[in-house]
Amino acid sequence: MMNFKLTNQTKNTTKLNYRVLIEPIKLFYKTKQKPLDILYCLITKTSRILFRSAMAIALLGTVSCVTKVELESSSVAQEKNKPTVNSTVNSSVSNTENIASTSGYQKITVVENLEHPWGMAWLPDGAILITERPGRLRIVRNGILDPTPIAGVPPVFAVSQGGLLDISVHPRFAENRWIYLTYSHGDHSANRTRIARARLENNTLGNLKVIFEVSQTKPGAQHFGSRMVWLPDGTLVANIGDGGNPPIEFNGEFIRQQAQNRNSHLGKTIRLNDDGSIPANNPFANATDAKPAVWSYGHRNIQGMTLDPTKNRIWATEHGSRGGDELNLIEAGENYGWPVVTHSREYSGGLISPETSRPGLIDPKVIWTPSIAPSGLAFYNGDRFPQWRGNLFAGGLVSQDVRRIELDAAGNVIGQHSIPVGQRVRDVRQGPDGLLYILTDRTNGQLIRLEPSGNE
């Protein structure tokens, strides 16, 4: 039996919470907001209040249980996720019970002893650049990992999900030798995602310059986003996470609300020129209520992004919290809903929003519940796996596999298949040789190559 004693401090907290709880109700009389918006506001405020109250009670020693907030990389949280039946327009709902296996490939381990590798990119001579999250940049030549890291990498905030993240090579690298890095910068109380470019010469980065940083700092070590993709016009698209899970706040509300604030970089994809300047044709370049770099918004934490060069369109995979991972087709200026509409739930099990879809907001093409924790995404258009041409390949940290996703001409998902890896998959890329490459996220991480086996 649990004893509960109502202390004076608890009484005061209850009174305060009562006053805050009725604030959304007053909106019915003071504003013309839609009822669903009022309900969403009420749920948001109530969730925040209940979280604070639970923490206060636990600290007072009046309750002997606590609620643990899990990150999307935690397998413990995933074990609690039950497959659910969801529906949304033009979306495919997935769970572990309806994913077929695939065949016709063999896995070749190219390199081992990578410490939590995060991103990879190819140089024109075939060498592979690989980032390690603790802050090292490695190079693989002819299948051999150079034991000496590349010098000149900027200092990074390498804690939890933070560190040295993605890497990309300028489309005209042979002329200018520019490479681009995304990384978390700062400390536990104030950090942000940065993008830097530098020239690679003789295993050293020179002329390094920060060309972009998130407009505001945040506490904690979650949700940095960070994938980069080049568009055919030579501009760079990158993504930024929403800032983290509750109880992290910004300006008195959960920081994830910043994903809907177009005047913040959090929870956005951004588009830059190769020197960090803003393209004049960005969707909000001339808006007074938006950052000019914003390309799309309403995202939680994108860690997979790729270009379909046959149709010049961008695909992205996005972490949900408890369920609700997403595959999205990213279009300029659009709102992808987080956290106003979502199939995710709080890690504690409660609703994040009462809505899973709303007119004017973009629905995902796939919803993964339970979460696969998607990271890394490739569009395949090579000739080594002709039967896979036009498919997407999404890595899964929790599912420990790669999902082969079949698309129709309109971009709708018509099938999914699993390529088991048995390790947390951090990145998936198509190499210039037409083969698929996988990075696994562990202390002894691997670079794995998929080759045809002749069995399909």
GROMACS .gro file of C-alpha atoms in nm, residues 96-413:
model
  318
   96THR     CA    1   0.674  -0.609  -3.743
   97GLU     CA    2   0.407  -0.859  -3.841
   98ASN     CA    3   0.357  -0.752  -4.204
   99ILE     CA    4   0.711  -0.697  -4.333
  100ALA     CA    5   0.831  -0.964  -4.576
  101SER     CA    6   1.195  -1.063  -4.605
  102THR     CA    7   1.397  -1.001  -4.919
  103SER     CA    8   1.667  -1.203  -5.092
  104GLY     CA    9   1.919  -1.187  -5.374
  105TYR     CA   10   2.204  -1.025  -5.180
  106GLN     CA   11   2.502  -1.107  -4.965
  107LYS     CA   12   2.655  -0.896  -4.688
  108ILE     CA   13   3.026  -0.820  -4.702
  109THR     CA   14   3.197  -0.656  -4.402
  110VAL     CA   15   3.434  -0.399  -4.551
  111VAL     CA   16   3.564  -0.224  -4.237
  112GLU     CA   17   3.535  -0.274  -3.862
  113ASN     CA   18   3.648  -0.080  -3.552
  114LEU     CA   19   3.454   0.238  -3.631
  115GLU     CA   20   3.334   0.412  -3.314
  116HIS     CA   21   2.965   0.497  -3.358
  117PRO     CA   22   2.993   0.595  -3.727
  118TRP     CA   23   2.717   0.833  -3.840
  119GLY     CA   24   2.758   0.940  -4.204
  120MET     CA   25   2.957   0.859  -4.518
  121ALA     CA   26   3.039   1.018  -4.851
  122TRP     CA   27   3.253   0.923  -5.153
  123LEU     CA   28   3.541   1.115  -5.305
  124PRO     CA   29   3.589   1.110  -5.683
  125ASP     CA   30   3.878   0.860  -5.649
  126GLY     CA   31   3.652   0.607  -5.473
  127ALA     CA   32   3.773   0.672  -5.118
  128ILE     CA   33   3.499   0.684  -4.852
  129LEU     CA   34   3.485   0.952  -4.583
  130ILE     CA   35   3.315   0.835  -4.261
  131THR     CA   36   3.225   1.041  -3.954
  132GLU     CA   37   3.253   0.898  -3.604
  133ARG     CA   38   3.018   1.060  -3.354
  134PRO     CA   39   3.286   1.123  -3.088
  135GLY     CA   40   3.443   1.373  -3.331
  136ARG     CA   41   3.670   1.195  -3.576
  137LEU     CA   42   3.667   1.191  -3.957
  138ARG     CA   43   3.803   0.870  -4.108
  139ILE     CA   44   3.888   0.767  -4.463
  140VAL     CA   45   3.868   0.422  -4.625
  141ARG     CA   46   4.085   0.361  -4.932
  142ASN     CA   47   4.058   0.038  -5.130
  143GLY     CA   48   3.871  -0.127  -4.844
  144ILE     CA   49   4.132  -0.033  -4.581
  145LEU     CA   50   4.061   0.207  -4.294
  146ASP     CA   51   4.338   0.463  -4.251
  147PRO     CA   52   4.441   0.440  -3.882
  148THR     CA   53   4.505   0.815  -3.867
  149PRO     CA   54   4.192   1.035  -3.855
  150ILE     CA   55   4.174   1.339  -4.081
  151ALA     CA   56   4.296   1.650  -3.897
  152GLY     CA   57   4.114   1.980  -3.860
  153VAL     CA   58   3.769   1.861  -3.748
  154PRO     CA   59   3.599   2.130  -3.535
  155PRO     CA   60   3.530   2.061  -3.164
  156VAL     CA   61   3.193   1.888  -3.116
  157PHE     CA   62   2.947   1.834  -2.832
  158ALA     CA   63   2.970   1.455  -2.826
  159VAL     CA   64   2.711   1.351  -2.568
  160SER     CA   65   2.416   1.111  -2.616
  161GLN     CA   66   2.276   1.185  -2.967
  162GLY     CA   67   2.518   1.473  -3.024
  163GLY     CA   68   2.860   1.476  -3.186
  164LEU     CA   69   3.007   1.474  -3.536
  165LEU     CA   70   2.714   1.373  -3.754
  166ASP     CA   71   2.668   1.385  -4.132
  167ILE     CA   72   2.918   1.451  -4.409
  168SER     CA   73   2.867   1.553  -4.771
  169VAL     CA   74   3.099   1.623  -5.063
  170HIS     CA   75   3.042   1.924  -5.287
  171PRO     CA   76   2.910   1.818  -5.632
  172ARG     CA   77   3.215   1.991  -5.786
  173PHE     CA   78   3.466   1.859  -5.533
  174ALA     CA   79   3.723   1.789  -5.804
  175GLU     CA   80   3.735   2.164  -5.869
  176ASN     CA   81   3.700   2.313  -5.520
  177ARG     CA   82   3.768   2.027  -5.271
  178TRP     CA   83   3.489   2.142  -5.039
  179ILE     CA   84   3.338   1.898  -4.790
  180TYR     CA   85   3.051   1.973  -4.551
  181LEU     CA   86   3.001   1.855  -4.192
  182THR     CA   87   2.705   1.874  -3.957
  183TYR     CA   88   2.768   1.854  -3.584
  184SER     CA   89   2.639   1.957  -3.242
  185HIS     CA   90   2.818   2.251  -3.084
  186GLY     CA   91   2.809   2.384  -2.728
  187ASP     CA   92   2.756   2.215  -2.392
  188HIS     CA   93   2.478   2.037  -2.206
  189SER     CA   94   2.305   2.359  -2.105
  190ALA     CA   95   2.324   2.536  -2.443
  191ASN     CA   96   2.391   2.363  -2.776
  192ARG     CA   97   2.282   2.371  -3.139
  193THR     CA   98   2.339   2.209  -3.476
  194ARG     CA   99   2.601   2.365  -3.702
  195ILE     CA  100   2.703   2.315  -4.064
  196ALA     CA  101   3.064   2.383  -4.158
  197ARG     CA  102   3.253   2.353  -4.482
  198ALA     CA  103   3.625   2.302  -4.530
  199ARG     CA  104   3.878   2.211  -4.796
  200LEU     CA  105   4.024   1.862  -4.780
  201GLU     CA  106   4.395   1.862  -4.864
  202ASN     CA  107   4.650   1.598  -4.765
  203ASN     CA  108   4.430   1.438  -4.498
  204THR     CA  109   4.367   1.776  -4.334
  205LEU     CA  110   4.068   2.010  -4.330
  206GLY     CA  111   4.162   2.369  -4.404
  207ASN     CA  112   3.974   2.698  -4.442
  208LEU     CA  113   3.700   2.564  -4.216
  209LYS     CA  114   3.406   2.801  -4.180
  210VAL     CA  115   3.068   2.765  -4.007
  211ILE     CA  116   2.815   2.848  -4.281
  212PHE     CA  117   2.500   2.783  -4.077
  213GLU     CA  118   2.393   2.739  -3.716
  214VAL     CA  119   2.051   2.698  -3.555
  215SER     CA  120   1.901   3.029  -3.448
  216GLN     CA  121   1.863   2.933  -3.081
  217THR     CA  122   2.048   2.715  -2.835
  218LYS     CA  123   1.878   2.439  -2.641
  219PRO     CA  124   1.959   2.226  -2.336
  220GLY     CA  125   2.007   1.850  -2.337
  221ALA     CA  126   2.156   1.625  -2.601
  222GLN     CA  127   1.866   1.518  -2.822
  223HIS     CA  128   1.729   1.572  -3.173
  224PHE     CA  129   1.997   1.736  -3.384
  225GLY     CA  130   1.866   1.607  -3.719
  226SER     CA  131   2.161   1.663  -3.954
  227ARG     CA  132   2.127   1.476  -4.284
  228MET     CA  133   2.232   1.671  -4.595
  229VAL     CA  134   2.129   1.634  -4.961
  230TRP     CA  135   2.236   1.828  -5.272
  231LEU     CA  136   1.970   1.936  -5.518
  232PRO     CA  137   2.035   1.946  -5.894
  233ASP     CA  138   2.057   2.329  -5.884
  234GLY     CA  139   2.359   2.309  -5.653
  235THR     CA  140   2.177   2.407  -5.334
  236LEU     CA  141   2.206   2.211  -5.009
  237VAL     CA  142   1.909   2.083  -4.806
  238ALA     CA  143   1.968   1.984  -4.443
  239ASN     CA  144   1.742   1.907  -4.150
  240ILE     CA  145   1.727   2.017  -3.789
  241GLY     CA  146   1.554   1.831  -3.503
  242ASP     CA  147   1.283   1.983  -3.287
  243GLY     CA  148   1.506   2.025  -2.979
  244GLY     CA  149   1.415   1.722  -2.772
  245ASN     CA  150   1.155   1.541  -2.562
  246PRO     CA  151   0.963   1.668  -2.259
  247PRO     CA  152   1.046   1.804  -2.009
  248ILE     CA  153   1.279   2.020  -2.225
  249GLU     CA  154   1.115   2.360  -2.268
  250PHE     CA  155   1.163   2.684  -2.456
  251ASN     CA  156   0.979   3.005  -2.365
  252GLY     CA  157   0.752   2.825  -2.120
  253GLU     CA  158   0.632   2.541  -2.345
  254PHE     CA  159   0.771   2.209  -2.459
  255ILE     CA  160   1.052   2.284  -2.703
  256ARG     CA  161   0.897   2.051  -2.962
  257GLN     CA  162   0.635   2.324  -3.023
  258GLN     CA  163   0.911   2.515  -3.207
  259ALA     CA  164   0.860   2.277  -3.500
  260GLN     CA  165   0.546   2.483  -3.580
  261ASN     CA  166   0.722   2.817  -3.531
  262ARG     CA  167   0.851   2.918  -3.874
  263ASN     CA  168   1.067   3.184  -3.706
  264SER     CA  169   1.278   2.907  -3.553
  265HIS     CA  170   1.509   2.658  -3.722
  266LEU     CA  171   1.405   2.377  -3.484
  267GLY     CA  172   1.198   2.101  -3.644
  268LYS     CA  173   1.272   2.218  -3.999
  269THR     CA  174   1.447   2.134  -4.320
  270ILE     CA  175   1.656   2.422  -4.449
  271ARG     CA  176   1.796   2.509  -4.793
  272LEU     CA  177   2.123   2.695  -4.845
  273ASN     CA  178   2.355   2.795  -5.124
  274ASP     CA  179   2.691   2.620  -5.109
  275ASP     CA  180   2.846   2.916  -4.922
  276GLY     CA  181   2.568   2.928  -4.660
  277SER     CA  182   2.378   3.219  -4.813
  278ILE     CA  183   2.001   3.193  -4.859
  279PRO     CA  184   1.857   3.111  -5.204
  280ALA     CA  185   1.629   3.390  -5.324
  281ASN     CA  186   1.359   3.138  -5.424
  282ASN     CA  187   1.325   2.970  -5.084
  283PRO     CA  188   0.954   2.947  -4.994
  284PHE     CA  189   0.982   3.194  -4.702
  285ALA     CA  190   1.273   3.405  -4.828
  286ASN     CA  191   1.063   3.722  -4.815
  287ALA     CA  192   0.829   3.633  -4.528
  288THR     CA  193   0.831   3.842  -4.211
  289ASP     CA  194   0.720   3.553  -3.988
  290ALA     CA  195   0.975   3.290  -4.094
  291LYS     CA  196   1.347   3.226  -4.111
  292PRO     CA  197   1.446   3.262  -4.478
  293ALA     CA  198   1.643   2.935  -4.472
  294VAL     CA  199   1.332   2.728  -4.388
  295TRP     CA  200   1.235   2.483  -4.664
  296SER     CA  201   0.972   2.274  -4.480
  297TYR     CA  202   0.854   2.252  -4.119
  298GLY     CA  203   0.662   2.047  -3.865
  299HIS     CA  204   0.930   1.775  -3.831
  300ARG     CA  205   1.036   1.593  -3.515
  301ASN     CA  206   1.381   1.452  -3.591
  302ILE     CA  207   1.482   1.355  -3.945
  303GLN     CA  208   1.785   1.126  -3.962
  304GLY     CA  209   1.738   0.986  -4.310
  305MET     CA  210   1.717   1.191  -4.631
  306THR     CA  211   1.784   1.119  -4.998
  307LEU     CA  212   1.719   1.255  -5.345
  308ASP     CA  213   1.530   1.063  -5.612
  309PRO     CA  214   1.730   1.187  -5.914
  310THR     CA  215   1.478   1.045  -6.160
  311LYS     CA  216   1.205   1.282  -6.038
  312ASN     CA  217   1.414   1.538  -5.845
  313ARG     CA  218   1.222   1.488  -5.524
  314ILE     CA  219   1.340   1.455  -5.164
  315TRP     CA  220   1.248   1.167  -4.934
  316ALA     CA  221   1.304   1.171  -4.558
  317THR     CA  222   1.256   0.936  -4.264
  318GLU     CA  223   1.166   1.084  -3.929
  319HIS     CA  224   1.174   0.950  -3.574
  320GLY     CA  225   0.846   0.935  -3.388
  321SER     CA  226   0.846   0.898  -3.012
  322ARG     CA  227   0.648   0.591  -2.905
  323GLY     CA  228   0.551   0.460  -3.246
  324GLY     CA  229   0.467   0.689  -3.536
  325ASP     CA  230   0.798   0.690  -3.724
  326GLU     CA  231   0.741   0.840  -4.067
  327LEU     CA  232   0.851   0.829  -4.430
  328ASN     CA  233   0.775   1.163  -4.596
  329LEU     CA  234   0.801   1.313  -4.942
  330ILE     CA  235   0.942   1.659  -4.869
  331GLU     CA  236   0.805   1.955  -5.063
  332ALA     CA  237   0.903   2.320  -5.035
  333GLY     CA  238   0.694   2.531  -4.798
  334GLU     CA  239   0.484   2.246  -4.660
  335ASN     CA  240   0.391   2.170  -4.298
  336TYR     CA  241   0.436   1.806  -4.188
  337GLY     CA  242   0.234   1.848  -3.872
  338TRP     CA  243   0.453   1.768  -3.572
  339PRO     CA  244   0.340   1.790  -3.296
  340VAL     CA  245  -0.008   1.917  -3.396
  341VAL     CA  246  -0.087   1.593  -3.578
  342THR     CA  247   0.099   1.270  -3.513
  343HIS     CA  248   0.062   0.893  -3.478
  344SER     CA  249   0.321   0.904  -3.197
  345ARG     CA  250   0.237   0.883  -2.829
  346GLU     CA  251   0.425   1.013  -2.527
  347TYR     CA  252   0.688   0.774  -2.395
  348SER     CA  253   0.471   0.753  -2.083
  349GLY     CA  254   0.183   0.634  -2.306
  350GLY     CA  255  -0.043   0.941  -2.322
  351LEU     CA  256  -0.160   1.134  -2.625
  352ILE     CA  257   0.065   1.394  -2.783
  353SER     CA  258  -0.221   1.520  -2.999
  354PRO     CA  259  -0.581   1.405  -3.051
  355GLU     CA  260  -0.533   1.439  -3.428
  356THR     CA  261  -0.344   1.215  -3.670
  357SER     CA  262  -0.432   1.415  -3.984
  358ARG     CA  263  -0.561   1.759  -4.073
  359PRO     CA  264  -0.642   1.934  -4.402
  360GLY     CA  265  -0.351   2.149  -4.516
  361LEU     CA  266  -0.090   1.935  -4.340
  362ILE     CA  267   0.108   1.666  -4.522
  363ASP     CA  268   0.042   1.303  -4.432
  364PRO     CA  269   0.333   1.058  -4.420
  365LYS     CA  270   0.372   0.789  -4.685
  366VAL     CA  271   0.455   0.528  -4.420
  367ILE     CA  272   0.386   0.513  -4.046
  368TRP     CA  273   0.595   0.263  -3.850
  369THR     CA  274   0.438   0.145  -3.525
  370PRO     CA  275   0.617   0.002  -3.330
  371SER     CA  276   0.909   0.232  -3.407
  372ILE     CA  277   1.194   0.107  -3.619
  373ALA     CA  278   1.391   0.424  -3.524
  374PRO     CA  279   1.478   0.513  -3.886
  375SER     CA  280   1.824   0.651  -3.963
  376GLY     CA  281   1.985   0.667  -4.304
  377LEU     CA  282   1.797   0.658  -4.634
  378ALA     CA  283   1.898   0.580  -4.992
  379PHE     CA  284   1.715   0.591  -5.326
  380TYR     CA  285   1.850   0.315  -5.547
  381ASN     CA  286   1.899   0.377  -5.920
  382GLY     CA  287   2.205   0.162  -5.984
  383ASP     CA  288   2.255  -0.132  -6.220
  384ARG     CA  289   2.393  -0.397  -5.982
  385PHE     CA  290   2.046  -0.470  -5.840
  386PRO     CA  291   1.819  -0.403  -6.139
  387GLN     CA  292   1.522  -0.558  -5.956
  388TRP     CA  293   1.560  -0.293  -5.683
  389ARG     CA  294   1.581   0.008  -5.911
  390GLY     CA  295   1.346   0.286  -5.792
  391ASN     CA  296   1.326   0.148  -5.435
  392LEU     CA  297   1.405   0.331  -5.112
  393PHE     CA  298   1.627   0.174  -4.845
  394ALA     CA  299   1.571   0.289  -4.486
  395GLY     CA  300   1.797   0.190  -4.197
  396GLY     CA  301   1.650   0.098  -3.858
  397LEU     CA  302   1.829   0.148  -3.527
  398VAL     CA  303   1.580  -0.050  -3.320
  399SER     CA  304   1.464  -0.290  -3.593
  400GLN     CA  305   1.831  -0.360  -3.675
  401ASP     CA  306   1.754  -0.403  -4.041
  402VAL     CA  307   1.720  -0.214  -4.368
  403ARG     CA  308   1.369  -0.171  -4.506
  404ARG     CA  309   1.341  -0.200  -4.884
  405ILE     CA  310   1.045   0.016  -4.981
  406GLU     CA  311   0.874  -0.020  -5.318
  407LEU     CA  312   0.707   0.288  -5.469
  408ASP     CA  313   0.458   0.345  -5.747
  409ALA     CA  314   0.489   0.626  -6.002
  410ALA     CA  315   0.297   0.866  -5.777
  411GLY     CA  316   0.529   0.805  -5.482
  412ASN     CA  317   0.293   0.584  -5.284
  413VAL     CA  318   0.434   0.285  -5.096
   0.00000   0.00000   0.00000
